[in-house]
């Protein structure tokens, strides 16, 4: 739990101008990779706090049972069989399980589309099938592609991106998360008490999606973020491309959320719910890939322990609106951290002052020693004016109250006080204060 910080001074002005990147989810990612079981249990326990998942659906989410999806127990029709056969034709990128290599290839399409969001009917108007096949073959073979050459239209690229998602062996949001997404969509219809409402609980829905995205496989989560960012930017330019968030959801829900090998008849009443869920993801995509504040805090405490100090970013998040039910718990954690910090600082201060006074006291008698003692007493009194102890060793002066006197008693012991009292005795009793007489009488005997 002991951390060592290294500071590097950089004289390169070009490097100094670069922004410093701080990842507030650092410990979250660390816990996810190093202790996935602990991480999954932490996240899932909070998901079940927000949505009701019966035993079978919870086991599917945890990967303990195979997902039971709509349409799997019904007779397969011609359309379902056609889709199954189509997905058996696997390529290096298209039709294969999601990999980092596949994401690297497809990210070229996403990057190109970010620069061409004004095309009317983007993702709705199909492109040229011949150009799409050429582009698909190039991506499968790993050939370098110059999309800015003008050989391809933005509709070609948009259609090919949907084709890639549709040919994945399972939807981008995975089969085992399907029932959880249905329950999260219900948060727009019911309040936290389970009563029907016309006011959707958006903050609760965002929190549930944040948690669910945390336990997605890493490649799925990476591509999902790239995709939702693209769709969010596309919807912002709907005045040009005529594609709202809802229109985009209609195009992408079957590819990223619907279970594979199912038809619209299999989903029936859930289609509207699923489409609305994807619409919500697009509109709030900029918030969905941040871990909730309490997950950050738990992950940080797992590694640093309760004595570590919360960063300013964490404290800001803990006091942010939208998480009122967590405020008492967070306040307790913060007060516990503050008390530990104050106790540790106080202890270190005491040790440092003891060592300083011991060094000055052991110096031979001289004007310099007296000057140092006066400075020591002065600064100690300024730091701790409320400590009721003897401070100044000088005779015939009223002794003030400070922290240094307490250090003298701890370092030199009570007998030293008695010895100095007897040595500095004077025939003028009126110069000795009542407080000093009281302290001398109260001191224990050295016999």
Short mmCIF file of C-alpha atoms in Angstrom, two decimals:
data_model
loop_
_atom_site.label_atom_id
_atom_site.label_comp_id
_atom_site.label_asym_id
_atom_site.label_seq_id
_atom_site.Cartn_x
_atom_site.Cartn_y
_atom_site.Cartn_z
CA UNK A 1 0.00 0.00 0.00
CA UNK A 2 3.06 2.27 0.18
CA UNK A 3 3.30 4.26 -3.05
CA UNK A 4 6.40 6.01 -4.36
CA UNK A 5 5.87 8.96 -6.67
CA UNK A 6 8.57 10.06 -9.10
CA UNK A 7 8.56 13.57 -10.51
CA UNK A 8 10.33 14.24 -13.80
CA UNK A 9 11.12 17.76 -14.93
CA UNK A 10 10.94 17.98 -18.70
CA UNK A 11 12.74 20.83 -20.47
CA UNK A 12 11.33 19.95 -23.88
CA UNK A 13 8.73 22.64 -24.57
CA UNK A 14 7.05 20.54 -27.26
CA UNK A 15 6.45 17.72 -24.76
CA UNK A 16 5.35 20.08 -21.99
CA UNK A 17 2.57 21.38 -24.21
CA UNK A 18 1.00 17.92 -24.45
CA UNK A 19 -2.00 17.38 -22.14
CA UNK A 20 -1.59 15.07 -19.15
CA UNK A 21 -4.02 12.18 -19.44
CA UNK A 22 -5.52 10.89 -16.19
CA UNK A 23 -7.63 7.76 -16.25
CA UNK A 24 -10.09 7.87 -13.33
CA UNK A 25 -11.00 4.23 -14.07
CA UNK A 26 -7.38 3.03 -13.67
CA UNK A 27 -8.04 0.85 -10.63
CA UNK A 28 -11.29 -0.39 -12.15
CA UNK A 29 -9.42 -1.67 -15.20
CA UNK A 30 -6.66 -3.06 -13.00
CA UNK A 31 -9.16 -5.02 -10.92
CA UNK A 32 -10.96 -6.25 -14.06
CA UNK A 33 -7.76 -7.71 -15.55
CA UNK A 34 -6.07 -9.00 -12.40
CA UNK A 35 -9.05 -10.34 -10.46
CA UNK A 36 -11.91 -10.86 -12.91
CA UNK A 37 -13.98 -12.99 -10.50
CA UNK A 38 -13.89 -10.34 -7.77
CA UNK A 39 -14.63 -7.63 -10.32
CA UNK A 40 -17.58 -9.48 -11.87
CA UNK A 41 -19.11 -10.22 -8.47
CA UNK A 42 -18.80 -6.55 -7.48
CA UNK A 43 -20.46 -5.31 -10.68
CA UNK A 44 -23.20 -7.94 -10.89
CA UNK A 45 -24.21 -7.39 -7.25
CA UNK A 46 -24.88 -3.74 -8.10
CA UNK A 47 -26.72 -4.65 -11.32
CA UNK A 48 -29.14 -6.81 -9.34
CA UNK A 49 -29.68 -3.87 -7.00
CA UNK A 50 -31.05 -1.87 -9.94
CA UNK A 51 -32.94 -4.50 -11.95
CA UNK A 52 -34.71 -7.71 -10.99
CA UNK A 53 -33.03 -10.75 -12.55
CA UNK A 54 -34.55 -14.14 -11.65
CA UNK A 55 -32.19 -17.01 -10.90
CA UNK A 56 -31.99 -18.37 -14.46
CA UNK A 57 -31.41 -14.95 -16.03
CA UNK A 58 -28.78 -14.11 -13.42
CA UNK A 59 -26.99 -17.41 -14.10
CA UNK A 60 -27.03 -16.59 -17.83
CA UNK A 61 -25.56 -13.15 -17.16
CA UNK A 62 -22.79 -14.72 -15.08
CA UNK A 63 -22.11 -17.27 -17.83
CA UNK A 64 -23.10 -20.20 -15.61
CA UNK A 65 -25.91 -21.29 -17.96
CA UNK A 66 -26.43 -21.09 -21.71
CA UNK A 67 -28.69 -18.19 -22.67
CA UNK A 68 -32.31 -19.13 -23.35
CA UNK A 69 -33.29 -16.85 -26.20
CA UNK A 70 -36.59 -16.23 -28.00
CA UNK A 71 -37.12 -18.38 -31.09
CA UNK A 72 -34.67 -21.13 -30.07
CA UNK A 73 -37.45 -23.59 -29.27
CA UNK A 74 -39.61 -22.87 -32.29
CA UNK A 75 -39.50 -24.45 -35.74
CA UNK A 76 -36.89 -22.74 -37.86
CA UNK A 77 -38.23 -21.07 -40.96
CA UNK A 78 -36.61 -20.45 -44.29
CA UNK A 79 -35.38 -16.96 -43.33
CA UNK A 80 -33.70 -18.23 -40.14
CA UNK A 81 -32.00 -21.07 -42.03
CA UNK A 82 -30.77 -18.62 -44.69
CA UNK A 83 -29.14 -16.40 -42.07
CA UNK A 84 -27.47 -19.40 -40.44
CA UNK A 85 -25.98 -20.57 -43.75
CA UNK A 86 -24.79 -17.07 -44.54
CA UNK A 87 -22.86 -16.82 -41.29
CA UNK A 88 -21.07 -20.12 -41.91
CA UNK A 89 -19.07 -18.43 -44.67
CA UNK A 90 -16.38 -17.06 -42.36
CA UNK A 91 -13.60 -14.74 -43.40
CA UNK A 92 -10.60 -13.36 -41.55
CA UNK A 93 -12.65 -10.37 -40.39
CA UNK A 94 -16.25 -10.82 -41.54
CA UNK A 95 -18.14 -13.72 -39.96
CA UNK A 96 -15.37 -14.47 -37.42
CA UNK A 97 -15.50 -13.93 -33.66
CA UNK A 98 -14.58 -10.41 -32.66
CA UNK A 99 -10.84 -9.86 -32.27
CA UNK A 100 -8.52 -6.88 -31.89
CA UNK A 101 -7.37 -7.46 -35.48
CA UNK A 102 -10.95 -7.29 -36.72
CA UNK A 103 -11.56 -4.10 -34.73
CA UNK A 104 -8.43 -2.52 -36.22
CA UNK A 105 -9.70 -3.24 -39.74
CA UNK A 106 -13.26 -2.05 -39.10
CA UNK A 107 -12.06 1.08 -37.30
CA UNK A 108 -10.94 2.33 -40.74
CA UNK A 109 -14.58 2.36 -41.79
CA UNK A 110 -15.63 4.21 -38.64
CA UNK A 111 -12.87 6.78 -39.02
CA UNK A 112 -13.88 7.45 -42.62
CA UNK A 113 -17.57 7.82 -41.72
CA UNK A 114 -16.74 10.39 -39.02
CA UNK A 115 -15.53 12.62 -41.86
CA UNK A 116 -18.61 12.00 -44.01
CA UNK A 117 -21.62 12.35 -41.72
CA UNK A 118 -23.58 14.75 -43.91
CA UNK A 119 -24.67 12.19 -46.54
CA UNK A 120 -28.46 12.09 -46.54
CA UNK A 121 -29.88 8.73 -45.44
CA UNK A 122 -26.54 7.51 -44.08
CA UNK A 123 -26.90 3.87 -42.88
CA UNK A 124 -30.37 3.74 -44.45
CA UNK A 125 -29.59 4.12 -48.16
CA UNK A 126 -27.73 1.03 -49.42
CA UNK A 127 -24.48 1.43 -51.31
CA UNK A 128 -23.19 -0.26 -54.43
CA UNK A 129 -22.91 -4.04 -53.93
CA UNK A 130 -19.88 -4.43 -56.25
CA UNK A 131 -17.86 -1.74 -54.46
CA UNK A 132 -18.88 -3.22 -51.12
CA UNK A 133 -17.60 -6.67 -52.14
CA UNK A 134 -14.27 -5.20 -53.25
CA UNK A 135 -13.95 -3.37 -49.94
CA UNK A 136 -14.97 -6.46 -47.96
CA UNK A 137 -12.35 -8.63 -49.69
CA UNK A 138 -9.70 -6.01 -49.01
CA UNK A 139 -10.55 -5.91 -45.30
CA UNK A 140 -10.55 -9.72 -45.04
CA UNK A 141 -7.14 -9.94 -46.70
CA UNK A 142 -5.63 -7.18 -44.59
CA UNK A 143 -4.84 -5.03 -47.63
CA UNK A 144 -4.23 -1.34 -47.04
CA UNK A 145 -7.23 0.68 -48.17
CA UNK A 146 -7.32 4.33 -49.15
CA UNK A 147 -10.93 5.22 -48.45
CA UNK A 148 -10.25 8.86 -49.21
CA UNK A 149 -9.29 8.06 -52.81
CA UNK A 150 -12.86 8.62 -53.99
CA UNK A 151 -13.35 5.03 -55.17
CA UNK A 152 -15.95 4.40 -52.46
CA UNK A 153 -19.07 6.27 -51.39
CA UNK A 154 -19.99 6.89 -47.76
CA UNK A 155 -23.11 4.73 -48.25
CA UNK A 156 -20.86 1.84 -49.34
CA UNK A 157 -18.84 2.13 -46.16
CA UNK A 158 -21.91 2.57 -43.92
CA UNK A 159 -23.62 -0.50 -45.37
CA UNK A 160 -20.44 -2.56 -45.01
CA UNK A 161 -20.16 -1.59 -41.33
CA UNK A 162 -23.69 -2.87 -40.71
CA UNK A 163 -22.83 -6.03 -42.64
CA UNK A 164 -19.79 -6.65 -40.43
CA UNK A 165 -21.88 -6.33 -37.25
CA UNK A 166 -24.63 -8.52 -38.66
CA UNK A 167 -22.21 -11.34 -39.53
CA UNK A 168 -20.67 -11.59 -36.05
CA UNK A 169 -21.41 -15.00 -34.44
CA UNK A 170 -23.32 -13.19 -31.69
CA UNK A 171 -24.58 -9.63 -31.27
CA UNK A 172 -22.14 -7.00 -30.09
CA UNK A 173 -23.94 -6.82 -26.72
CA UNK A 174 -23.73 -10.66 -26.45
CA UNK A 175 -26.45 -13.26 -25.95
CA UNK A 176 -25.99 -13.60 -22.20
CA UNK A 177 -26.73 -9.90 -21.67
CA UNK A 178 -29.98 -9.98 -23.67
CA UNK A 179 -32.42 -10.42 -20.76
CA UNK A 180 -30.61 -7.78 -18.71
CA UNK A 181 -31.12 -5.25 -21.51
CA UNK A 182 -34.82 -6.05 -21.58
CA UNK A 183 -35.02 -5.31 -17.85
CA UNK A 184 -33.02 -2.10 -18.21
CA UNK A 185 -35.44 -0.94 -20.90
CA UNK A 186 -38.23 -1.37 -18.33
CA UNK A 187 -36.59 1.32 -16.20
CA UNK A 188 -38.14 3.84 -18.59
CA UNK A 189 -41.60 2.55 -17.66
CA UNK A 190 -41.31 1.94 -13.89
CA UNK A 191 -39.84 3.92 -11.01
CA UNK A 192 -37.48 2.48 -8.39
CA UNK A 193 -40.48 1.24 -6.35
CA UNK A 194 -41.85 -0.75 -9.27
CA UNK A 195 -44.76 1.58 -9.98
CA UNK A 196 -45.61 2.61 -13.55
CA UNK A 197 -44.53 6.12 -14.37
CA UNK A 198 -44.57 8.50 -17.31
CA UNK A 199 -41.24 9.99 -16.20
CA UNK A 200 -38.33 7.67 -17.12
CA UNK A 201 -35.61 7.20 -14.51
CA UNK A 202 -32.76 8.17 -16.82
CA UNK A 203 -30.04 8.29 -14.19
CA UNK A 204 -30.88 4.80 -13.00
CA UNK A 205 -30.90 3.51 -16.57
CA UNK A 206 -27.51 5.13 -17.28
CA UNK A 207 -26.08 3.57 -14.12
CA UNK A 208 -27.37 0.11 -15.07
CA UNK A 209 -25.88 0.37 -18.57
CA UNK A 210 -22.56 1.58 -17.15
CA UNK A 211 -22.41 -1.53 -14.98
CA UNK A 212 -23.47 -3.90 -17.75
CA UNK A 213 -20.90 -2.48 -20.17
CA UNK A 214 -18.18 -3.05 -17.56
CA UNK A 215 -18.59 -6.82 -17.81
CA UNK A 216 -18.68 -6.99 -21.59
CA UNK A 217 -15.71 -8.78 -23.18
CA UNK A 218 -12.95 -6.25 -23.84
CA UNK A 219 -13.16 -6.40 -27.69
CA UNK A 220 -16.96 -5.99 -27.59
CA UNK A 221 -16.69 -3.02 -25.25
CA UNK A 222 -14.01 -1.34 -27.39
CA UNK A 223 -15.98 -1.67 -30.63
CA UNK A 224 -19.26 -0.70 -28.93
CA UNK A 225 -17.70 2.56 -27.77
CA UNK A 226 -16.38 3.34 -31.26
CA UNK A 227 -19.79 2.55 -32.77
CA UNK A 228 -21.91 4.52 -30.30
CA UNK A 229 -19.59 7.52 -30.62
CA UNK A 230 -20.10 7.41 -34.39
CA UNK A 231 -23.89 7.12 -34.09
CA UNK A 232 -23.98 9.93 -31.52
CA UNK A 233 -22.09 12.25 -33.89
CA UNK A 234 -24.32 11.14 -36.78
CA UNK A 235 -27.47 12.03 -34.83
CA UNK A 236 -26.02 15.46 -34.02
CA UNK A 237 -26.01 16.21 -37.76
CA UNK A 238 -29.52 14.95 -38.42
CA UNK A 239 -30.43 18.28 -39.97
CA UNK A 240 -28.14 17.28 -42.86
CA UNK A 241 -28.32 13.47 -42.99
CA UNK A 242 -31.96 13.13 -41.82
CA UNK A 243 -30.94 10.34 -39.38
CA UNK A 244 -32.14 10.85 -35.81
CA UNK A 245 -31.06 8.69 -32.88
CA UNK A 246 -34.29 6.70 -33.22
CA UNK A 247 -33.78 6.15 -36.95
CA UNK A 248 -30.24 4.94 -36.30
CA UNK A 249 -31.50 2.60 -33.57
CA UNK A 250 -33.89 0.99 -36.04
CA UNK A 251 -30.91 0.32 -38.35
CA UNK A 252 -28.54 -1.08 -35.68
CA UNK A 253 -30.67 -2.80 -33.01
CA UNK A 254 -30.96 -6.03 -35.07
CA UNK A 255 -27.16 -6.12 -35.44
CA UNK A 256 -25.97 -5.22 -31.93
CA UNK A 257 -28.80 -6.38 -29.65
CA UNK A 258 -31.14 -8.89 -31.26
CA UNK A 259 -30.18 -12.54 -30.69
CA UNK A 260 -28.81 -14.27 -33.75
CA UNK A 261 -31.06 -16.44 -35.92
CA UNK A 262 -34.28 -14.81 -34.72
CA UNK A 263 -36.91 -12.93 -36.68
CA UNK A 264 -39.15 -10.02 -35.77
CA UNK A 265 -41.95 -12.53 -35.07
CA UNK A 266 -39.78 -14.21 -32.41
CA UNK A 267 -39.35 -10.93 -30.54
CA UNK A 268 -42.93 -9.64 -30.99
CA UNK A 269 -43.71 -7.14 -28.21
CA UNK A 270 -40.04 -6.70 -27.29
CA UNK A 271 -39.05 -5.02 -30.56
CA UNK A 272 -40.19 -1.56 -29.48
CA UNK A 273 -38.50 -1.98 -26.12
CA UNK A 274 -35.20 -3.03 -27.73
CA UNK A 275 -35.28 -0.22 -30.28
CA UNK A 276 -35.95 2.33 -27.55
CA UNK A 277 -33.06 0.85 -25.55
CA UNK A 278 -30.63 1.37 -28.43
CA UNK A 279 -31.98 4.90 -28.95
CA UNK A 280 -31.21 5.63 -25.31
CA UNK A 281 -27.66 4.25 -25.70
CA UNK A 282 -27.00 6.54 -28.67
CA UNK A 283 -28.31 9.65 -26.93
CA UNK A 284 -26.36 9.03 -23.71
CA UNK A 285 -23.31 7.30 -25.18
CA UNK A 286 -20.89 9.89 -23.75
CA UNK A 287 -21.78 8.81 -20.20
CA UNK A 288 -22.04 5.04 -20.55
CA UNK A 289 -18.37 4.07 -20.58
CA UNK A 290 -17.47 5.58 -17.22
CA UNK A 291 -17.56 3.39 -14.14
CA UNK A 292 -19.96 4.59 -11.41
CA UNK A 293 -18.20 6.48 -8.61
CA UNK A 294 -18.76 3.76 -6.01
CA UNK A 295 -17.19 1.13 -8.30
CA UNK A 296 -14.14 3.37 -8.66
CA UNK A 297 -13.96 3.77 -4.89
CA UNK A 298 -14.23 0.04 -4.21
CA UNK A 299 -11.55 -0.76 -6.78
CA UNK A 300 -9.25 1.94 -5.39
CA UNK A 301 -9.68 0.79 -1.81
CA UNK A 302 -9.02 -2.80 -2.91
CA UNK A 303 -5.50 -1.79 -3.92
CA UNK A 304 -4.62 1.18 -1.73
CA UNK A 305 -6.49 0.39 1.47
CA UNK A 306 -8.59 2.73 3.60
CA UNK A 307 -5.64 5.02 4.46
CA UNK A 308 -5.10 6.21 0.90
CA UNK A 309 -6.42 9.60 -0.03
CA UNK A 310 -9.22 10.00 -2.56
CA UNK A 311 -8.27 12.06 -5.57
CA UNK A 312 -10.07 15.33 -6.28
CA UNK A 313 -11.81 13.68 -9.25
CA UNK A 314 -13.15 10.89 -7.04
CA UNK A 315 -14.40 13.33 -4.40
CA UNK A 316 -16.13 15.42 -7.05
CA UNK A 317 -17.81 12.31 -8.41
CA UNK A 318 -18.85 11.13 -4.97
CA UNK A 319 -20.62 14.42 -4.33
CA UNK A 320 -22.15 14.73 -7.80
CA UNK A 321 -25.94 14.81 -8.18
CA UNK A 322 -27.78 11.76 -9.44
CA UNK A 323 -26.49 9.37 -6.79
CA UNK A 324 -28.24 10.63 -3.67
CA UNK A 325 -28.81 7.17 -2.25
CA UNK A 326 -25.07 6.68 -1.97
CA UNK A 327 -24.27 9.94 -0.18
CA UNK A 328 -24.34 8.61 3.43
CA UNK A 329 -22.01 5.74 2.59
CA UNK A 330 -19.68 7.99 0.63
CA UNK A 331 -19.63 10.59 3.43
CA UNK A 332 -18.63 7.91 5.92
CA UNK A 333 -15.81 6.74 3.66
CA UNK A 334 -14.55 10.26 3.16
CA UNK A 335 -14.65 11.09 6.88
CA UNK A 336 -12.82 7.85 7.66
CA UNK A 337 -10.14 8.71 5.09
CA UNK A 338 -9.83 12.27 6.45
CA UNK A 339 -9.49 11.08 10.07
CA UNK A 340 -6.82 8.56 9.08
CA UNK A 341 -4.99 11.29 7.19
CA UNK A 342 -5.12 13.72 10.13
CA UNK A 343 -3.98 11.07 12.60
CA UNK A 344 -1.06 10.06 10.42
CA UNK A 345 -0.03 13.69 9.82
CA UNK A 346 -0.24 14.48 13.54
CA UNK A 347 1.91 11.47 14.42
CA UNK A 348 4.58 12.42 11.89
CA UNK A 349 4.59 16.01 13.14
CA UNK A 350 5.13 14.84 16.73
CA UNK A 351 8.03 12.59 15.73
CA UNK A 352 9.69 15.34 13.69
CA UNK A 353 9.37 17.90 16.50
CA UNK A 354 10.71 15.44 19.06
CA UNK A 355 13.76 14.75 16.94
CA UNK A 356 14.35 18.47 16.38
CA UNK A 357 14.07 19.33 20.05
CA UNK A 358 16.33 16.41 21.07
CA UNK A 359 19.01 17.69 18.71
CA UNK A 360 18.79 21.28 19.96
CA UNK A 361 18.73 20.23 23.63
CA UNK A 362 21.92 18.15 23.27
CA UNK A 363 23.84 21.09 21.82
CA UNK A 364 26.41 22.72 24.18
CA UNK A 365 25.19 25.82 25.99
CA UNK A 366 25.69 28.86 23.80
CA UNK A 367 23.92 31.93 22.50
CA UNK A 368 23.04 30.00 19.35
CA UNK A 369 21.37 27.26 21.40
CA UNK A 370 19.30 29.82 23.32
CA UNK A 371 18.29 31.48 20.05
CA UNK A 372 17.26 28.15 18.54
CA UNK A 373 15.26 27.28 21.66
CA UNK A 374 13.46 30.61 21.49
CA UNK A 375 12.64 30.07 17.82
CA UNK A 376 11.54 26.50 18.49
CA UNK A 377 9.23 27.59 21.31
CA UNK A 378 7.83 30.45 19.24
CA UNK A 379 6.96 28.31 16.19
CA UNK A 380 5.65 25.44 18.27
CA UNK A 381 3.35 27.81 20.12
CA UNK A 382 2.05 29.12 16.81
CA UNK A 383 1.33 25.63 15.55
CA UNK A 384 -0.30 24.24 18.68
CA UNK A 385 -1.49 27.11 20.86
CA UNK A 386 -3.99 24.98 22.80
CA UNK A 387 -1.63 22.37 24.29
CA UNK A 388 -1.34 22.81 28.07
CA UNK A 389 2.33 22.04 28.75
CA UNK A 390 5.50 23.77 29.95
CA UNK A 391 7.34 25.34 27.06
CA UNK A 392 10.22 27.70 27.91
CA UNK A 393 13.29 26.43 29.85
CA UNK A 394 14.30 30.00 30.77
CA UNK A 395 14.05 30.78 34.56
CA UNK A 396 11.95 33.50 36.16
CA UNK A 397 9.45 33.59 33.25
CA UNK A 398 5.86 32.51 33.15
CA UNK A 399 5.78 29.28 31.15
CA UNK A 400 3.49 29.33 28.15
CA UNK A 401 1.40 26.49 26.78
CA UNK A 402 2.57 24.83 23.55
CA UNK A 403 3.29 21.57 21.84
CA UNK A 404 7.05 21.84 22.51
CA UNK A 405 6.52 21.48 26.25
CA UNK A 406 4.81 18.17 25.69
CA UNK A 407 7.80 17.05 23.60
CA UNK A 408 10.18 18.08 26.43
CA UNK A 409 8.28 15.95 28.90
CA UNK A 410 8.34 12.98 26.51
CA UNK A 411 12.02 13.40 25.57
CA UNK A 412 13.55 14.60 28.90
CA UNK A 413 11.04 13.19 31.36
CA UNK A 414 9.38 14.71 34.45
CA UNK A 415 12.54 14.53 36.70
CA UNK A 416 14.21 17.12 34.47
CA UNK A 417 11.41 19.55 35.21
CA UNK A 418 11.84 19.02 38.95
CA UNK A 419 15.61 19.41 38.66
CA UNK A 420 15.33 22.66 36.78
CA UNK A 421 12.69 23.93 39.20
CA UNK A 422 14.96 23.40 42.19
CA UNK A 423 18.01 24.82 40.35
CA UNK A 424 16.17 27.93 39.27
CA UNK A 425 14.65 28.61 42.70
CA UNK A 426 14.70 32.28 43.71
CA UNK A 427 14.18 34.15 47.00
CA UNK A 428 11.54 36.25 45.22
CA UNK A 429 8.45 33.99 45.51
CA UNK A 430 6.22 36.58 43.88
CA UNK A 431 7.89 35.86 40.47
CA UNK A 432 6.83 32.20 40.41
CA UNK A 433 3.36 31.74 38.94
CA UNK A 434 0.68 29.69 40.66
CA UNK A 435 0.36 27.52 37.56
CA UNK A 436 4.03 26.44 37.74
CA UNK A 437 3.77 25.67 41.47
CA UNK A 438 0.71 23.55 40.76
CA UNK A 439 2.51 21.60 38.02
CA UNK A 440 5.55 20.94 40.24
CA UNK A 441 3.37 19.65 43.09
CA UNK A 442 1.46 17.42 40.70
CA UNK A 443 4.63 15.81 39.26
CA UNK A 444 5.32 12.21 40.42
CA UNK A 445 8.17 11.51 42.83
CA UNK A 446 11.50 10.29 41.39
CA UNK A 447 12.30 8.18 44.43
#
